[in-house]
Amino acid sequence: MGKQSWKPGNMLNPVPAVMVSVADEAHRPNIITVAWAGTICTNPPMVSISVRPSRYSYDIIEKTGEFVINLTTEKLARACDYCGVVSGRNVDKFAKTGLTPMPVEHVSAPAIAESPVNIACRVTESRALGSHTMFIAEVVGVTVDDEYLDENDRFHINDANLIMYSHGEYFALGKYLGKFGYSVQKKKKRKK
């Protein structure tokens, strides 16, 4: 088996495909698709998104300091793609996709009602890094769809059919392989 050396590039795949919703100062909502989003801290809960300055939503985030990360499912894949290739300068993406803007606590940006998880964020720092600016944000609120709660209020996010983005393509998440720590977990002895 051979290997080739390539020039440096972003080959960290797959990544989540999320829709980030914003609202400008006149409360006009918009949606931008972001594949460069991630968790950066547990306590306080913090995330980051990276956005090109040429994107319509970039200036909105810069001015308002708020956004909502909306997790994307297989049912939302087409809308997710659409919101990534069409500019909010020219189109009302909520109207065009049939998605529903939903108010959430702590930010004036709307969430997407059809998303199983909405993560309300307030920017604490922005870093111009080259082609993209990274917005570092504190998570100030989370809403979840009760469709994925069981009778004990345990949240089953993996039942939502989340999608991922890998090198220009969208994929459904794969089969279950094990839970965190399964590689060192002691096997339970069977009762005789």
CSV table of C-alpha atoms in Angstrom, one decimal:
chain,number,residue,atom,x,y,z
A,1,MET,CA,0.0,0.0,0.0
A,2,GLY,CA,1.5,3.3,-1.0
A,3,LYS,CA,0.9,6.9,0.2
A,4,GLN,CA,1.3,10.2,-1.5
A,5,SER,CA,2.3,13.6,0.0
A,6,TRP,CA,-0.1,16.4,-1.0
A,7,LYS,CA,0.1,20.1,-0.3
A,8,PRO,CA,-1.5,21.3,3.0
A,9,GLY,CA,-5.3,21.4,2.8
A,10,ASN,CA,-8.4,20.9,4.8
A,11,MET,CA,-8.9,17.1,4.7
A,12,LEU,CA,-10.6,16.8,8.1
A,13,ASN,CA,-13.7,15.0,7.1
A,14,PRO,CA,-16.5,14.3,7.7
A,15,VAL,CA,-17.9,17.4,9.5
A,16,PRO,CA,-21.4,18.4,10.5
A,17,ALA,CA,-23.6,20.1,7.9
A,18,VAL,CA,-25.6,22.7,9.9
A,19,MET,CA,-27.8,25.6,9.1
A,20,VAL,CA,-27.0,28.8,10.9
A,21,SER,CA,-29.9,31.2,11.3
A,22,VAL,CA,-29.4,34.9,11.9
A,23,ALA,CA,-31.5,38.1,11.9
A,24,ASP,CA,-30.3,41.5,10.9
A,25,GLU,CA,-31.0,44.7,12.9
A,26,ALA,CA,-34.4,45.1,11.1
A,27,HIS,CA,-35.2,41.5,12.2
A,28,ARG,CA,-35.1,40.0,8.7
A,29,PRO,CA,-34.0,36.4,9.1
A,30,ASN,CA,-31.5,34.5,6.9
A,31,ILE,CA,-30.0,31.0,6.9
A,32,ILE,CA,-26.4,30.1,5.9
A,33,THR,CA,-25.1,26.6,5.6
A,34,VAL,CA,-21.9,26.0,7.5
A,35,ALA,CA,-19.8,22.9,7.5
A,36,TRP,CA,-17.0,24.3,9.6
A,37,ALA,CA,-18.7,24.3,13.0
A,38,GLY,CA,-17.5,22.7,16.2
A,39,THR,CA,-17.5,22.3,19.9
A,40,ILE,CA,-14.6,24.1,21.6
A,41,CYS,CA,-15.4,24.1,25.3
A,42,THR,CA,-17.7,22.3,27.8
A,43,ASN,CA,-17.7,24.7,30.7
A,44,PRO,CA,-18.8,27.3,29.7
A,45,PRO,CA,-20.4,25.7,26.7
A,46,MET,CA,-18.8,27.2,23.6
A,47,VAL,CA,-18.8,26.6,19.9
A,48,SER,CA,-17.3,28.0,16.8
A,49,ILE,CA,-18.3,28.6,13.2
A,50,SER,CA,-16.1,29.8,10.4
A,51,VAL,CA,-17.6,32.1,7.7
A,52,ARG,CA,-16.2,33.8,4.6
A,53,PRO,CA,-16.5,37.6,4.9
A,54,SER,CA,-18.1,37.7,1.4
A,55,ARG,CA,-21.1,35.8,2.7
A,56,TYR,CA,-24.3,37.8,3.3
A,57,SER,CA,-24.7,36.5,6.9
A,58,TYR,CA,-21.2,37.4,7.8
A,59,ASP,CA,-22.0,41.1,8.3
A,60,ILE,CA,-25.2,40.2,10.2
A,61,ILE,CA,-23.2,38.1,12.7
A,62,GLU,CA,-20.6,40.8,13.0
A,63,LYS,CA,-23.2,43.5,13.8
A,64,THR,CA,-25.6,41.5,16.0
A,65,GLY,CA,-23.2,39.1,17.6
A,66,GLU,CA,-25.8,36.3,17.6
A,67,PHE,CA,-26.7,33.2,15.7
A,68,VAL,CA,-28.4,29.9,16.1
A,69,ILE,CA,-26.9,26.6,15.0
A,70,ASN,CA,-29.6,24.2,13.7
A,71,LEU,CA,-28.7,20.6,13.4
A,72,THR,CA,-29.7,19.1,10.0
A,73,THR,CA,-31.4,15.8,9.3
A,74,GLU,CA,-31.9,13.8,6.1
A,75,LYS,CA,-35.3,15.5,5.7
A,76,LEU,CA,-33.6,18.9,5.8
A,77,ALA,CA,-30.7,17.9,3.5
A,78,ARG,CA,-32.1,19.6,0.3
A,79,ALA,CA,-32.9,22.8,2.3
A,80,CYS,CA,-29.4,22.7,3.8
A,81,ASP,CA,-27.8,22.5,0.4
A,82,TYR,CA,-30.0,25.3,-1.0
A,83,CYS,CA,-29.1,27.6,1.9
A,84,GLY,CA,-25.4,27.1,1.1
A,85,VAL,CA,-25.6,27.9,-2.6
A,86,VAL,CA,-28.1,30.7,-2.8
A,87,SER,CA,-27.5,34.1,-1.3
A,88,GLY,CA,-29.8,35.7,1.3
A,89,ARG,CA,-29.1,39.0,-0.4
A,90,ASN,CA,-31.4,37.9,-3.2
A,91,VAL,CA,-33.8,35.4,-1.7
A,92,ASP,CA,-35.8,34.9,1.5
A,93,LYS,CA,-34.5,31.4,2.3
A,94,PHE,CA,-37.1,30.7,4.9
A,95,ALA,CA,-39.9,31.4,2.4
A,96,LYS,CA,-38.2,29.6,-0.5
A,97,THR,CA,-37.4,26.4,1.5
A,98,GLY,CA,-40.7,26.3,3.5
A,99,LEU,CA,-38.7,26.3,6.8
A,100,THR,CA,-40.3,28.0,9.8
A,101,PRO,CA,-38.5,30.7,11.8
A,102,MET,CA,-39.0,30.1,15.5
A,103,PRO,CA,-38.2,32.4,18.4
A,104,VAL,CA,-35.8,31.1,21.0
A,105,GLU,CA,-34.7,32.4,24.4
A,106,HIS,CA,-31.6,34.6,24.9
A,107,VAL,CA,-31.0,35.8,21.2
A,108,SER,CA,-33.0,37.7,18.7
A,109,ALA,CA,-31.9,35.4,15.8
A,110,PRO,CA,-34.6,32.8,15.0
A,111,ALA,CA,-34.2,29.1,15.1
A,112,ILE,CA,-35.4,26.7,12.5
A,113,ALA,CA,-38.5,24.9,13.9
A,114,GLU,CA,-37.9,21.8,11.7
A,115,SER,CA,-34.5,21.2,13.2
A,116,PRO,CA,-34.3,18.6,16.1
A,117,VAL,CA,-31.7,20.8,18.0
A,118,ASN,CA,-31.3,24.6,18.0
A,119,ILE,CA,-28.2,26.0,19.7
A,120,ALA,CA,-28.6,29.7,20.5
A,121,CYS,CA,-25.2,31.5,20.5
A,122,ARG,CA,-23.7,34.8,21.4
A,123,VAL,CA,-20.3,35.8,19.9
A,124,THR,CA,-17.5,36.4,22.4
A,125,GLU,CA,-14.7,36.7,19.9
A,126,SER,CA,-14.0,36.7,16.2
A,127,ARG,CA,-10.7,35.9,14.6
A,128,ALA,CA,-9.9,36.7,11.0
A,129,LEU,CA,-7.8,33.7,9.9
A,130,GLY,CA,-7.5,34.2,6.1
A,131,SER,CA,-10.3,33.0,3.8
A,132,HIS,CA,-12.6,32.6,6.8
A,133,THR,CA,-13.3,34.4,10.1
A,134,MET,CA,-13.9,32.1,13.1
A,135,PHE,CA,-16.7,33.3,15.4
A,136,ILE,CA,-16.2,31.9,18.9
A,137,ALA,CA,-19.5,31.9,20.7
A,138,GLU,CA,-21.0,31.0,24.1
A,139,VAL,CA,-24.0,28.7,24.0
A,140,VAL,CA,-26.7,30.7,25.8
A,141,GLY,CA,-29.6,28.3,25.2
A,142,VAL,CA,-30.6,25.0,23.6
A,143,THR,CA,-34.0,23.8,22.4
A,144,VAL,CA,-34.7,20.2,21.5
A,145,ASP,CA,-37.6,18.5,19.6
A,146,ASP,CA,-39.7,16.5,22.1
A,147,GLU,CA,-40.2,13.9,19.3
A,148,TYR,CA,-36.8,12.5,20.3
A,149,LEU,CA,-37.5,12.4,24.1
A,150,ASP,CA,-38.5,9.0,25.7
A,151,GLU,CA,-40.8,8.6,28.6
A,152,ASN,CA,-37.9,9.4,31.0
A,153,ASP,CA,-37.1,12.6,29.1
A,154,ARG,CA,-33.8,11.0,27.8
A,155,PHE,CA,-32.9,12.6,24.5
A,156,HIS,CA,-32.3,10.3,21.6
A,157,ILE,CA,-30.5,12.5,19.1
A,158,ASN,CA,-29.3,9.6,17.0
A,159,ASP,CA,-32.9,8.8,16.0
A,160,ALA,CA,-33.1,12.1,14.2
A,161,ASN,CA,-31.1,10.9,11.1
A,162,LEU,CA,-28.5,13.7,11.2
A,163,ILE,CA,-26.3,14.3,8.2
A,164,MET,CA,-22.7,15.0,7.6
A,165,TYR,CA,-20.7,16.7,4.9
A,166,SER,CA,-17.5,15.2,3.5
A,167,HIS,CA,-15.4,16.6,0.7
A,168,GLY,CA,-18.3,18.3,-1.2
A,169,GLU,CA,-20.9,15.6,-0.5
A,170,TYR,CA,-23.7,15.0,2.1
A,171,PHE,CA,-24.1,11.6,3.8
A,172,ALA,CA,-26.4,10.1,6.4
A,173,LEU,CA,-24.7,9.0,9.6
A,174,GLY,CA,-23.7,5.3,9.5
A,175,LYS,CA,-24.3,2.3,11.7
A,176,TYR,CA,-23.8,2.2,15.5
A,177,LEU,CA,-20.3,1.0,16.4
A,178,GLY,CA,-20.2,1.4,20.2
A,179,LYS,CA,-20.5,4.0,23.0
A,180,PHE,CA,-17.8,6.1,24.4
A,181,GLY,CA,-15.5,3.8,26.4
A,182,TYR,CA,-16.6,0.6,24.9
A,183,SER,CA,-13.0,-0.4,24.0
A,184,VAL,CA,-12.1,-0.7,27.7
A,185,GLN,CA,-15.4,-1.7,29.2
A,186,LYS,CA,-15.4,-5.0,31.1
A,187,LYS,CA,-17.7,-7.6,29.7
A,188,LYS,CA,-20.6,-8.5,31.9
A,189,LYS,CA,-20.7,-12.0,33.1
A,190,ARG,CA,-23.7,-14.0,32.0
A,191,LYS,CA,-25.8,-15.4,34.8
A,192,LYS,CA,-26.1,-19.2,34.7
